[in-house]
mmCIF file of C-alpha atoms in Angstrom:
data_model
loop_
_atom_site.group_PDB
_atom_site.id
_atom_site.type_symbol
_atom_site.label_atom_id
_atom_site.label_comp_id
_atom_site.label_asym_id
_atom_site.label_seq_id
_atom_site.Cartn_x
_atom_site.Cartn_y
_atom_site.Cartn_z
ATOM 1 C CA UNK A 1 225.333 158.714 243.200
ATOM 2 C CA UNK A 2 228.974 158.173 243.283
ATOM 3 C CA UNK A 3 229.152 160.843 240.134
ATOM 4 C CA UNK A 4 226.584 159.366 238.301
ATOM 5 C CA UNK A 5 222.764 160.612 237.516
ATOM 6 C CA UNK A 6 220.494 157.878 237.972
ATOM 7 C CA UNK A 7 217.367 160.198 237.859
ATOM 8 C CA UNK A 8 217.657 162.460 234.410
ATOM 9 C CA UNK A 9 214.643 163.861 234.981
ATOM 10 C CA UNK A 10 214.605 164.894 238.399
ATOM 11 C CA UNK A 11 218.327 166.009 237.426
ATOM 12 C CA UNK A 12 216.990 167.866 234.577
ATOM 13 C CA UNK A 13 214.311 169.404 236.829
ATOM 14 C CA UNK A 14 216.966 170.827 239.268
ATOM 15 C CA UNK A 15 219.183 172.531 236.462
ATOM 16 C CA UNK A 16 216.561 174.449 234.942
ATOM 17 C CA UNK A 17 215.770 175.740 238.002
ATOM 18 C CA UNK A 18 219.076 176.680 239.116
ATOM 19 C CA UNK A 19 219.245 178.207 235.585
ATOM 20 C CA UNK A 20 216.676 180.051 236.119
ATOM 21 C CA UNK A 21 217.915 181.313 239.703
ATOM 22 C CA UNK A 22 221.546 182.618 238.020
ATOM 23 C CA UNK A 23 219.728 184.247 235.272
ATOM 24 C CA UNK A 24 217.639 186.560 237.470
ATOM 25 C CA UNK A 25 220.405 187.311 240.041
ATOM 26 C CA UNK A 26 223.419 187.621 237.904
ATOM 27 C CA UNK A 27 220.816 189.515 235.042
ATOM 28 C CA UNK A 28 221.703 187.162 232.413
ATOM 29 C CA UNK A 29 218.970 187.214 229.601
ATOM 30 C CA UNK A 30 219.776 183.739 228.136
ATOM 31 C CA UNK A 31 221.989 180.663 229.194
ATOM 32 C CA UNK A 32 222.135 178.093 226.393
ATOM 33 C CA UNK A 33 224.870 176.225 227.016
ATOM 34 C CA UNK A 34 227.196 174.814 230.214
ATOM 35 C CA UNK A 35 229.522 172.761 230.750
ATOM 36 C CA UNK A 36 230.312 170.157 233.635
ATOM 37 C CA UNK A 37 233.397 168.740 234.912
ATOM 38 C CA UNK A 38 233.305 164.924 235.099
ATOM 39 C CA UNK A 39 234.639 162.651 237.975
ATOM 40 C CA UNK A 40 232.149 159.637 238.487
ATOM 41 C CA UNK A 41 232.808 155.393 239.591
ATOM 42 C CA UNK A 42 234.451 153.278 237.233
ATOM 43 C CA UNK A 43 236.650 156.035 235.975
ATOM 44 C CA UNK A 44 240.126 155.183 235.592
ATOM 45 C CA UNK A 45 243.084 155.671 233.674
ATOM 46 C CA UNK A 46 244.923 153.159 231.713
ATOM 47 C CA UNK A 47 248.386 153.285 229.198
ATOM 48 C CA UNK A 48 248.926 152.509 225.655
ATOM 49 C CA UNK A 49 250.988 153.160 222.233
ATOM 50 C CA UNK A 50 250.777 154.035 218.846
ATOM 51 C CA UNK A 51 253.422 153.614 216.467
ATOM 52 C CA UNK A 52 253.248 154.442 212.910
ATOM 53 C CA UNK A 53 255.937 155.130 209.860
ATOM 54 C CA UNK A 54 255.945 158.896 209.127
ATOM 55 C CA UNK A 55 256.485 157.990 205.201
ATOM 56 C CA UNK A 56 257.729 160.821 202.961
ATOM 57 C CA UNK A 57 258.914 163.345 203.175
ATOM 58 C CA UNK A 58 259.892 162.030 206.694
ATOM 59 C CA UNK A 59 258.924 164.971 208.396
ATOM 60 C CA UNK A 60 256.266 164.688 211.136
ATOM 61 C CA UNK A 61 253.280 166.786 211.072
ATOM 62 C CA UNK A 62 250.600 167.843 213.429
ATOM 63 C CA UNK A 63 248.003 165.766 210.844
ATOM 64 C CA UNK A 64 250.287 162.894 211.516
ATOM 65 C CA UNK A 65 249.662 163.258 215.100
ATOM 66 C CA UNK A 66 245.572 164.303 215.460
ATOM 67 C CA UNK A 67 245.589 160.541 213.318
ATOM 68 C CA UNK A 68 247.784 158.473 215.845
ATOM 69 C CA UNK A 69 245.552 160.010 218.524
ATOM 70 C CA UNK A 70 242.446 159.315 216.541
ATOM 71 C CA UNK A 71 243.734 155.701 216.191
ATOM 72 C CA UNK A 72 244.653 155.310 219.797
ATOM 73 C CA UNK A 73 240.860 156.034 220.561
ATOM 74 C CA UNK A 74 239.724 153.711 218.126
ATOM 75 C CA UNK A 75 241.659 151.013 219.520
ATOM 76 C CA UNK A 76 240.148 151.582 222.896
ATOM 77 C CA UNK A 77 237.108 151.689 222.390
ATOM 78 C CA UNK A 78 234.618 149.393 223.617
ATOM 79 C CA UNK A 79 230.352 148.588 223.654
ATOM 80 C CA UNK A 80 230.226 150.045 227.222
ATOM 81 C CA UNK A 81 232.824 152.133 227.813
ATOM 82 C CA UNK A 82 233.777 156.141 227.049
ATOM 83 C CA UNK A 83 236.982 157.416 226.549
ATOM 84 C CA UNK A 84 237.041 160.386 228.163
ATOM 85 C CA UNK A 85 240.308 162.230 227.495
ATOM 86 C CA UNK A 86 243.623 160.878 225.649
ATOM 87 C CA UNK A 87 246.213 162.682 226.735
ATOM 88 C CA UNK A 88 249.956 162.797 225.187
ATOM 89 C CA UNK A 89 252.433 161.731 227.131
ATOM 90 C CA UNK A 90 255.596 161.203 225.507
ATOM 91 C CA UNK A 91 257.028 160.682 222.329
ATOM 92 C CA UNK A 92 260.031 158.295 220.549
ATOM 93 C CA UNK A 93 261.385 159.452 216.896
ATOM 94 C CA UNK A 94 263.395 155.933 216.055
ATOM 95 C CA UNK A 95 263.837 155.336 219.606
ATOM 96 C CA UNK A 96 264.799 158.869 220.988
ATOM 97 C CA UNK A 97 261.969 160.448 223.160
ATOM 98 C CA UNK A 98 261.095 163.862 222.128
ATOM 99 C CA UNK A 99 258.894 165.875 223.834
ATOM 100 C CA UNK A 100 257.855 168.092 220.606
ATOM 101 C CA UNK A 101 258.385 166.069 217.215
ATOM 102 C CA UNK A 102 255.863 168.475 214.742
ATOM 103 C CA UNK A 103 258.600 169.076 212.114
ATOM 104 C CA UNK A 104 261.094 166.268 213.041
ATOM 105 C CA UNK A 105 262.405 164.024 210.542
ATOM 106 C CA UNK A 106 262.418 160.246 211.508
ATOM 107 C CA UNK A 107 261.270 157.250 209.654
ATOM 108 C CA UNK A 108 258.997 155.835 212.925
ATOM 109 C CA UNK A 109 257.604 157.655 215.410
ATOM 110 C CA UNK A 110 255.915 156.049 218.426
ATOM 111 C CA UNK A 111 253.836 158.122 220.351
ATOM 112 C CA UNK A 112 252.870 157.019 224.498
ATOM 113 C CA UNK A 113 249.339 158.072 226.012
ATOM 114 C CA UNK A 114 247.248 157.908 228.915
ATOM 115 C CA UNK A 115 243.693 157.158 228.371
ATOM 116 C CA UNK A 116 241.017 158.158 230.576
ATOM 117 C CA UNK A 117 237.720 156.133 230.309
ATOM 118 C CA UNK A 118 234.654 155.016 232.154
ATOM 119 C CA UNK A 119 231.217 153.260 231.760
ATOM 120 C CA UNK A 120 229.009 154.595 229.163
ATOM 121 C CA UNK A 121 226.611 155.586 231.510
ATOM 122 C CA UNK A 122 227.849 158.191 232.529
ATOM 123 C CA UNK A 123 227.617 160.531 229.969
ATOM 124 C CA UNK A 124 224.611 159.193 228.559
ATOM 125 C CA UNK A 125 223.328 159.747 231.403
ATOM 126 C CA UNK A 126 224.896 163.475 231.391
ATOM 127 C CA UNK A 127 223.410 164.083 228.033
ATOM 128 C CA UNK A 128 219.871 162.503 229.178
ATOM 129 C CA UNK A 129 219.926 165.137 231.722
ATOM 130 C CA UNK A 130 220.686 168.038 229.290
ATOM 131 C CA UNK A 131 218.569 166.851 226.655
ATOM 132 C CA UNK A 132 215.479 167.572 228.961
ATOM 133 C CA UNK A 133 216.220 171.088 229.563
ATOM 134 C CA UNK A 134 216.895 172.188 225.894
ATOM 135 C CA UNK A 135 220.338 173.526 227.404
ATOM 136 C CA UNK A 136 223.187 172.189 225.278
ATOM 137 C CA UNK A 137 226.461 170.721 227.086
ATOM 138 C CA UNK A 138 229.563 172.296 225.726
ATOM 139 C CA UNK A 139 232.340 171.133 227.251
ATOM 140 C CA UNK A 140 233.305 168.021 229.562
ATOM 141 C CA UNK A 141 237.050 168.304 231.090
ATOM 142 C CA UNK A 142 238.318 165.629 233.523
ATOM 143 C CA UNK A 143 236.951 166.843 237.471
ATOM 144 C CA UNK A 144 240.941 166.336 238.375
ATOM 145 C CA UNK A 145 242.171 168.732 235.481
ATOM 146 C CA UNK A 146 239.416 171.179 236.484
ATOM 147 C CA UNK A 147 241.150 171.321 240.166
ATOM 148 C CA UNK A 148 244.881 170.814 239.254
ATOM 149 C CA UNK A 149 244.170 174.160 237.129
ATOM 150 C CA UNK A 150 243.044 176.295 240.129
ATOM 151 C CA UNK A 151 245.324 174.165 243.157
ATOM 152 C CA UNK A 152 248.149 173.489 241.490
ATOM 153 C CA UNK A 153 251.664 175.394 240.190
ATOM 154 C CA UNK A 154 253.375 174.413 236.969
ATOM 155 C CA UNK A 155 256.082 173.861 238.266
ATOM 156 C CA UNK A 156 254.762 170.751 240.852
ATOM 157 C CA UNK A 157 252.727 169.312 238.153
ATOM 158 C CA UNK A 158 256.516 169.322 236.715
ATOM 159 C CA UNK A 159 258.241 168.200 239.863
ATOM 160 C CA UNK A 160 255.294 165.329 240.754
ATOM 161 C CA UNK A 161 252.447 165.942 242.944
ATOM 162 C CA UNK A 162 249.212 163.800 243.922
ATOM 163 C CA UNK A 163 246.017 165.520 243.972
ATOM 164 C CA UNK A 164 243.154 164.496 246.508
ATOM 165 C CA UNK A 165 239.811 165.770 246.147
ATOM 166 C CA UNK A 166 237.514 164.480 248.979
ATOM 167 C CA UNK A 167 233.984 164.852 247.817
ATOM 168 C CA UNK A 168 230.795 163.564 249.498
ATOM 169 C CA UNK A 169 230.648 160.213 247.690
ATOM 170 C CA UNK A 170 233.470 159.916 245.380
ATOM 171 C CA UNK A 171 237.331 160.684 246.168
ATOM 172 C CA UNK A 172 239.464 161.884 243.560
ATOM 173 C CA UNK A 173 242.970 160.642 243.480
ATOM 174 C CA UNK A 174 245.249 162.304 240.816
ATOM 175 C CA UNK A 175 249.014 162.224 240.007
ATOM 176 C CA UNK A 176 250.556 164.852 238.189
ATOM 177 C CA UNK A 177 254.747 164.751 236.529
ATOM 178 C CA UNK A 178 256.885 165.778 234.020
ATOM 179 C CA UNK A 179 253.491 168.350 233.505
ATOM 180 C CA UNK A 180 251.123 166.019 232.636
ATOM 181 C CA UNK A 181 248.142 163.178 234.143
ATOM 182 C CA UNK A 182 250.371 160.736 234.615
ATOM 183 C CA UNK A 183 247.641 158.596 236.683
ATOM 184 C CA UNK A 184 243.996 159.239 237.785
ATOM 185 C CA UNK A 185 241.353 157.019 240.005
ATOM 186 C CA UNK A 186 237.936 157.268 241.249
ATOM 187 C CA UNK A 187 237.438 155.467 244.441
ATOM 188 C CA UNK A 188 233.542 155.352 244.927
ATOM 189 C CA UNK A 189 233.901 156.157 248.712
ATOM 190 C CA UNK A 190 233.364 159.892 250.567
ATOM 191 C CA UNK A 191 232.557 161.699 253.530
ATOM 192 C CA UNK A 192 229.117 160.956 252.789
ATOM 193 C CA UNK A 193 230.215 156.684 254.146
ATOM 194 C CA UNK A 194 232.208 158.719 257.344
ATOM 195 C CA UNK A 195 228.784 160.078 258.200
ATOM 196 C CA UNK A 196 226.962 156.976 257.901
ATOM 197 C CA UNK A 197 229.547 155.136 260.066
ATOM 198 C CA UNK A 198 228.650 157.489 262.608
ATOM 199 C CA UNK A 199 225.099 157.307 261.834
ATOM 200 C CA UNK A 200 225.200 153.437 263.033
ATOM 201 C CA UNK A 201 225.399 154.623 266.717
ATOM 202 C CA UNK A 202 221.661 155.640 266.737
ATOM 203 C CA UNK A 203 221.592 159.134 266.065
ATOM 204 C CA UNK A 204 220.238 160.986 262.804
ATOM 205 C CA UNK A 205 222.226 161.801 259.245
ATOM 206 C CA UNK A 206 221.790 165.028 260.457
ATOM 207 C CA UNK A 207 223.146 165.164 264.056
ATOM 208 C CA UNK A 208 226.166 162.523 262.371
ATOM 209 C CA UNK A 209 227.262 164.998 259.906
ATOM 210 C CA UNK A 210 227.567 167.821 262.549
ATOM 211 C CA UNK A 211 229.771 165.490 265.035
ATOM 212 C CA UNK A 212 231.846 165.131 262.641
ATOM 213 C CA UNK A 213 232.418 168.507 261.460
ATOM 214 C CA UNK A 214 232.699 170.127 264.886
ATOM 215 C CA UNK A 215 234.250 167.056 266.565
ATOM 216 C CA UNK A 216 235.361 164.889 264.398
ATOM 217 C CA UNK A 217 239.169 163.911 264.145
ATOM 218 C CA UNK A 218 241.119 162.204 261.481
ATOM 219 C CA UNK A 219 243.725 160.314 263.823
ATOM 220 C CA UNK A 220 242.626 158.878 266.828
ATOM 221 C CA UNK A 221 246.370 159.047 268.181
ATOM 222 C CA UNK A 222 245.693 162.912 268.308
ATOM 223 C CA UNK A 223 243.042 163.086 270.334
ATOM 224 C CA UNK A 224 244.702 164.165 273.783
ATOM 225 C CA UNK A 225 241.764 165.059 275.970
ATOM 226 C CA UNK A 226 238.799 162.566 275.042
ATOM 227 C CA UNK A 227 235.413 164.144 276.324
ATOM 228 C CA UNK A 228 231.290 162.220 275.872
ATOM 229 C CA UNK A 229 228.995 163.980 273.885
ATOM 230 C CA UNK A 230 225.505 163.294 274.443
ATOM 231 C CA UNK A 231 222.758 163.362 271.370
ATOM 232 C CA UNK A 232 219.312 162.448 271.118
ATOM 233 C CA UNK A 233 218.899 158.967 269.383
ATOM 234 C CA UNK A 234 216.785 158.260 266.493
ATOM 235 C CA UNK A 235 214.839 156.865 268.387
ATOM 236 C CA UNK A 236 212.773 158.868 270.746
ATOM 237 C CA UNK A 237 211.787 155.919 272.829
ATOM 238 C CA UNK A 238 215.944 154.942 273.409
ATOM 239 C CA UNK A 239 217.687 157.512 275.840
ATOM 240 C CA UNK A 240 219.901 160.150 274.541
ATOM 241 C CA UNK A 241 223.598 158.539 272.623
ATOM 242 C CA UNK A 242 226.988 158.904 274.514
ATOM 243 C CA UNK A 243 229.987 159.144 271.958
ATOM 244 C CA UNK A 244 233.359 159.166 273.450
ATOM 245 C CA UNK A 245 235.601 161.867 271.092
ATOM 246 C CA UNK A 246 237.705 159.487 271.057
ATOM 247 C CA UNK A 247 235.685 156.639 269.564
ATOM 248 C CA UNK A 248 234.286 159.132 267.059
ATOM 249 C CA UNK A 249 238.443 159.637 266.027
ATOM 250 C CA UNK A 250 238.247 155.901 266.006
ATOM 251 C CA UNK A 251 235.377 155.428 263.251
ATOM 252 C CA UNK A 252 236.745 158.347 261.146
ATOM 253 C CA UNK A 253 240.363 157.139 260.968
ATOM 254 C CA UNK A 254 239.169 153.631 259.792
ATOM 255 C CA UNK A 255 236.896 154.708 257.486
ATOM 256 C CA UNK A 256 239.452 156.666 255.896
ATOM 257 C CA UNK A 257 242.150 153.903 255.556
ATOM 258 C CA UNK A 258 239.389 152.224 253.320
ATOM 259 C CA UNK A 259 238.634 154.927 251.441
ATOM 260 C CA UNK A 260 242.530 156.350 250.760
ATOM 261 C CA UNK A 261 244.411 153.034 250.445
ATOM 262 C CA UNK A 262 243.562 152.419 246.317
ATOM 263 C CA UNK A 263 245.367 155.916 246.633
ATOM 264 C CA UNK A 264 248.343 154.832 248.740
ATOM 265 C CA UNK A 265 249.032 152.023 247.071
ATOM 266 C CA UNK A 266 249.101 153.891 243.793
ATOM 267 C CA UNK A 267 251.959 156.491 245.595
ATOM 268 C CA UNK A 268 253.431 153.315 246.818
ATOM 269 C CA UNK A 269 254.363 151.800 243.088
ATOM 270 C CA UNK A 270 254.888 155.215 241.535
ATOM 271 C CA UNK A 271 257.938 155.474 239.236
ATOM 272 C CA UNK A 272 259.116 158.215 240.419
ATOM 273 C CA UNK A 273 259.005 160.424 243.223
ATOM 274 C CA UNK A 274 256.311 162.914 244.554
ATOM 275 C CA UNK A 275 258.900 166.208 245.275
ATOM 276 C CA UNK A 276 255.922 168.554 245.266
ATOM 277 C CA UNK A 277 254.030 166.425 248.122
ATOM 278 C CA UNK A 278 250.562 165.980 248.057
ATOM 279 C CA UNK A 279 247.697 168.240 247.822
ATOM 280 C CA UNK A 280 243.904 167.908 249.057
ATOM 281 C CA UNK A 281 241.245 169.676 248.697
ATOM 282 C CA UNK A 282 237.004 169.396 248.588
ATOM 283 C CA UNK A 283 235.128 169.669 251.248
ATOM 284 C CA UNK A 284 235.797 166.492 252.926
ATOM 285 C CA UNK A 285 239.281 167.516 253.441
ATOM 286 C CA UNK A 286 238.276 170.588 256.383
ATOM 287 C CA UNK A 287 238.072 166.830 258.545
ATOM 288 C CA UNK A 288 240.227 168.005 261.283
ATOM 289 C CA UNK A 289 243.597 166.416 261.245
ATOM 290 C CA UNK A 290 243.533 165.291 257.792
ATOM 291 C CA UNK A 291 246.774 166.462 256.797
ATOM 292 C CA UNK A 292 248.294 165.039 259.811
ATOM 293 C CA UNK A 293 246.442 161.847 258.569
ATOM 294 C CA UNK A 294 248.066 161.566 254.701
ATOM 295 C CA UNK A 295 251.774 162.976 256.149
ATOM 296 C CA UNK A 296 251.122 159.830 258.747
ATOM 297 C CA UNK A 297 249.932 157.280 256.019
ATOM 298 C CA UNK A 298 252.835 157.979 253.126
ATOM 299 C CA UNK A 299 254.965 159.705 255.261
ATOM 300 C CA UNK A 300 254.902 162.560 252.461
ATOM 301 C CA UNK A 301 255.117 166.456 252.578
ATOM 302 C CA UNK A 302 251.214 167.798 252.714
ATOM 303 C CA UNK A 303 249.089 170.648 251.660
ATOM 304 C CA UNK A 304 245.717 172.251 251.472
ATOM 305 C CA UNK A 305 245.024 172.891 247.729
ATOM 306 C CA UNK A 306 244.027 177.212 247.853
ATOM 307 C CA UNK A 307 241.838 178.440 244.827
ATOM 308 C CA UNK A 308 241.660 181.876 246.323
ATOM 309 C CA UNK A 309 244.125 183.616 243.586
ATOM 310 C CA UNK A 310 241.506 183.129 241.014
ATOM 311 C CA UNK A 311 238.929 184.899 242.800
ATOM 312 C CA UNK A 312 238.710 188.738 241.953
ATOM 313 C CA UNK A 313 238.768 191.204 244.841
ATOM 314 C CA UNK A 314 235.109 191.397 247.350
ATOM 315 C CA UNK A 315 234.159 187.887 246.492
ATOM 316 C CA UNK A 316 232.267 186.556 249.266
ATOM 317 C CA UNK A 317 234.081 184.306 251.704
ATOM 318 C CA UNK A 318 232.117 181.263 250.872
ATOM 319 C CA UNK A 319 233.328 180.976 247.479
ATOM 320 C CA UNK A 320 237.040 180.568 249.237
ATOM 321 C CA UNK A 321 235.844 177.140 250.432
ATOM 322 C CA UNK A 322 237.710 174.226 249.103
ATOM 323 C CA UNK A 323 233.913 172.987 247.821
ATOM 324 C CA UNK A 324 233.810 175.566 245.318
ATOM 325 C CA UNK A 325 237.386 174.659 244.165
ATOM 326 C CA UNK A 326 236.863 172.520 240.957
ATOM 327 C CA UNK A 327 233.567 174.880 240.149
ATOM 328 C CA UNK A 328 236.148 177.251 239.573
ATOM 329 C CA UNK A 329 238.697 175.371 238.047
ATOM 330 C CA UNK A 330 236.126 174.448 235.340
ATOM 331 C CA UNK A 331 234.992 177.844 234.784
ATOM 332 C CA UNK A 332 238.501 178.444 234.124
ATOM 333 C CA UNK A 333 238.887 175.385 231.523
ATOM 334 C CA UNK A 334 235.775 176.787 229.798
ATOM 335 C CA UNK A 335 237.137 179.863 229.407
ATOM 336 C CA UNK A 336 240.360 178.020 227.594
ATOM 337 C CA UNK A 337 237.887 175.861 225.395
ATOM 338 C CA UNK A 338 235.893 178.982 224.717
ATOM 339 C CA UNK A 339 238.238 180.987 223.043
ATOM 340 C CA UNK A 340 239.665 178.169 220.595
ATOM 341 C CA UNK A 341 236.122 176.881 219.857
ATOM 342 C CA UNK A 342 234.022 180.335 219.377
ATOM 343 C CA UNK A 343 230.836 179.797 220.949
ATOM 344 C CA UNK A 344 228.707 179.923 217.563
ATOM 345 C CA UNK A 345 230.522 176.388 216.594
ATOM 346 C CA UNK A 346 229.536 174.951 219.739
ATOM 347 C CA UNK A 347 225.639 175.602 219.314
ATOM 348 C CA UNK A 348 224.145 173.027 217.641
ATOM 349 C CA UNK A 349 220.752 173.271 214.948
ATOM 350 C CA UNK A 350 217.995 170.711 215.996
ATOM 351 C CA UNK A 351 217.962 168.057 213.259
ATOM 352 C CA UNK A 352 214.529 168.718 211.849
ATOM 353 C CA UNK A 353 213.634 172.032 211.913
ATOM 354 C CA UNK A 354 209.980 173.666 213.410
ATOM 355 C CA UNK A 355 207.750 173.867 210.011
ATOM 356 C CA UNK A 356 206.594 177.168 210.093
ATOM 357 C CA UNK A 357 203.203 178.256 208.778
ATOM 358 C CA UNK A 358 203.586 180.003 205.359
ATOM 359 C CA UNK A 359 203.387 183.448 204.888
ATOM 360 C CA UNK A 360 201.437 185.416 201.918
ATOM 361 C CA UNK A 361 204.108 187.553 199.475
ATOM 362 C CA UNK A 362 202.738 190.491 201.024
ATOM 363 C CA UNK A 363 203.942 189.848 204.424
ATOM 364 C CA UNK A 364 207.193 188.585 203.272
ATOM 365 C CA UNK A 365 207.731 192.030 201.472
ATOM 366 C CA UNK A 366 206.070 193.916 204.719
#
């Protein structure tokens, strides 16, 4: 719920299964680790500093560096709460920024981050989960980096871009400049609460979730031709629901005001200026009209996010849905975190080892 497992077992349960399913189709004999991008309530994203004298010789050093970082998550770090990522965003060598100081001299060096963190639950939860199955979690990379890989060009994380990733009960909200995170939010709201909205008219989950898909409409303004759909209510005893098109446009639109405006208002007090637009993606964002919704709402250039040049030639056309988009993206990260940590670091040994029953000198020699 809202990113977070609140059943590890049940959770735990699922995974091996789907484990299980991969390894027979895609004739894998073994999968003993995985990894899982992370997006989940309560994460946010939050600034801070680190200054420190380089000393002699004066030079600055990557060492120097790995410490401040180390430092800046020590300073964060709290009972409840995780710090997810720290991420580098600038830094001053006696008061001139420098975007590369590793072999600089300077006598202080302050370095500026952005630190990503979130309730502790959330990966203990993770872990929980993992723990059941034997299966050992290798990497965890930021849900927003994991779709800003696969949706986005250097050059707009460069420029500044906002990345939206409409999932079924959390929205992602990401801004991107100067190549970096520059901001990130998880609003605990997605098209899951749209199709409850519509649920409240007496009609199913079901039945809900495909009015909206096939006639659902982001901005009431745009719907020219309003026509009454009749469904069967929940209940049987009631006659059948009439939903005016338009009144469905009207439930979806304010719904998603609630849902986007922590976003807006973050675009809305930004620095600087978004020249590469803003890009959505996830499956809530196939709403119909959306774009015309966000252009409307920040009066800002648009875009669906496309994953499709990462996919190899004769992939099915279901993987080219924006739901699969930060599936791939993390693939992608893994790959990245695979090749500078070599998957036999990443395994870990139980702490106690099995005893084994002992074996006669004959059958050691044998």
């Amino acid at each position: 719920r809202c990113g977070i497992i609140e059943k590890p077992s049940g959770a735990s349960f699922k995974v091996s299964e789907l484990l299980r399913l991969i390894k027979n189709s895609a004739s894998i004999s073994d999968i003993s680790q995985v990894s899982v991008s992370v997006s989940a309530k309560s994460m946010k994203q939050i600034s801070t500093s680190i200054s420190r004298f380089v000393g002699k010789p004066n030079v600055v050093s990557e060492d120097l560096l790995a410490e401040m970082m180390e430092e800046c998550e020590r300073k964060l770090q709290q009972p409840d709460i995780t710090i997810f990522d720290v991420i580098p965003i600038s830094y001053s060598l006696d008061g001139k920024r420098m975007d590369d100081p590793i072999g600089h001299k300077a006598d202080q060096i302050t370095a500026n981050y952005k630190v990503v963190q979130g309730n502790s639950i959330i990966k203990s939860e993770m872990e929980r989960c993992f723990d059941r199955t034997g299966i050992v979690l290798e990497y965890s990379p930021l849900a927003a980096e994991a779709l800003s890989t696969v949706v986005l060009e250097e050059n707009e994380r460069e420029d500044g871009c906002a990345l939206i990733n409409f999932g079924a009960t959390t929205t992602t909200f990401a801004v991107y400049h100067d190549g970096a995170l520059q901001n990130m939010l998880v609003i605990p709201l997605g098209a899951k609460n749209i199709t409850k909205d519509i649920q409240e008219l007496g009609i199913n989950e079901t039945n809900a979730e495909r009015l909206k898909c096939l006639k659902g409409c982001a901005l009431e303004s745009l719907v020219d031709e309003p026509v009454y759909i009749q469904i069967a209510s929940i209940d049987e005893a009631n006659p059948p629901v009439r939903i005016s098109t338009q009144f469905l446009a009207t439930i979806i639109e304010a719904r998603l005001e609630e849902i986007l405006q922590p976003a807006f208002d973050v675009i809305s007090n930004l620095p600087f200026k978004l020249d590469a637009g803003i890009v959505i993606t996830g499956g809530g964002s196939k709403l119909k009209n959306m774009i015309d919704f966000v252009t409307e709402k920040t009066g800002i250039y648009t875009r669906f996010g496309d994953h499709s040049e990462w996919l190899s030639d004769g992939t099915k056309e279901k993987f080219h849905d924006p739901s699969y988009a930060q599936l791939i993206g993390t693939i992608l990260l893994t790959n990245e975190y695979r090749r500078e940590h070599p998957i036999e670091e990443t395994i870990k040994e139980p702490d106690k080892k099995p005893k084994l029953p002992k074996r006669k000198f004959g059958e050691k020699i044998t």
